[in-house]
Amino acid sequence: MKTWSPWLSIVALIVVGMVYWIPALAKEQVADHQVAGRLLAIIEESGATDLEVQMRSRVSLGEVESPDALKELANKWAAELSVPMADDALARQDHVLAYQANLFQNGVHMSVELTGISKNGAFDTYLVWQLIGNRKSLPYMESIQEHWTKALSKADFIPQFSTCIRGMYNDKMSVDQQEGRILSIFNALQAKERERLKDETVVSISGYTDWWDSSIMLDGEKMNLQVATHLDRQAGTRITVGTPIITVEY
């Protein structure tokens, strides 16, 4: 009867450990500011072209007591985020004031707004920003996102991000073909399906991947991925991918 060598046992343990540990390590490497890059690479691998990237965030900054305090807060965050906000507030209706910055740098459209909503004489304040770019400008977008995240985290705020990527397939796909293309993206992200909707021209599948941490709850389960396709009879088939959900028209 053959005996089992201790060395073979050690080798077996190493192999098992690599199978489980290496994928987990890879997933941990996808930080918040790298999510767009991961999504973009997978969408490109699926054959989509003309990709546009949008990143958005909204943070509640608390309450200030007066319009002057609102302006002071706007100036503070303009300095922290290194964006030139307008000196004068834009009035929206009777109870909303907003300080804005809109600029274009290194292929990225940046929009930052600090909004105050009047409430019993004081203002509830919110910081909202959006970045729009493409594959070429993505590294700069990621650097901005990382910088702004650190600035907000330093002030004990936890920003919640949404990322959407839109592209186009040249093929005019049937519903079944659209489902197949979406599921190939789910497989690449090791995502579990949560919900599926479709009609004659549109397919949308939502789910969860543990490649990144941020998520929302859907019927008691985590969701952080939505992929939708839409048949454009003139151009082909459009694709939109969003995390945690799609926040743009698809």
GROMACS .gro file of C-alpha atoms in nm, residues 55-59 127-131 152 158-162:
model
   16
   55MET     CA    1  -1.884   5.962  -1.267
   56ARG     CA    2  -2.119   6.127  -1.018
   57SER     CA    3  -2.134   6.181  -0.644
   58ARG     CA    4  -2.354   6.360  -0.390
   59VAL     CA    5  -2.264   6.433  -0.027
  127LEU     CA    6  -2.202   6.890  -0.263
  128VAL     CA    7  -2.271   6.739  -0.605
  129TRP     CA    8  -2.018   6.673  -0.879
  130GLN     CA    9  -1.997   6.505  -1.217
  131LEU     CA   10  -1.711   6.406  -1.448
  152LEU     CA   11  -1.405   6.451   0.170
  158ILE     CA   12  -1.815   5.926   0.301
  159PRO     CA   13  -1.893   6.003  -0.065
  160GLN     CA   14  -2.116   5.763  -0.257
  161PHE     CA   15  -2.028   5.730  -0.625
  162SER     CA   16  -2.217   5.621  -0.931
   0.00000   0.00000   0.00000
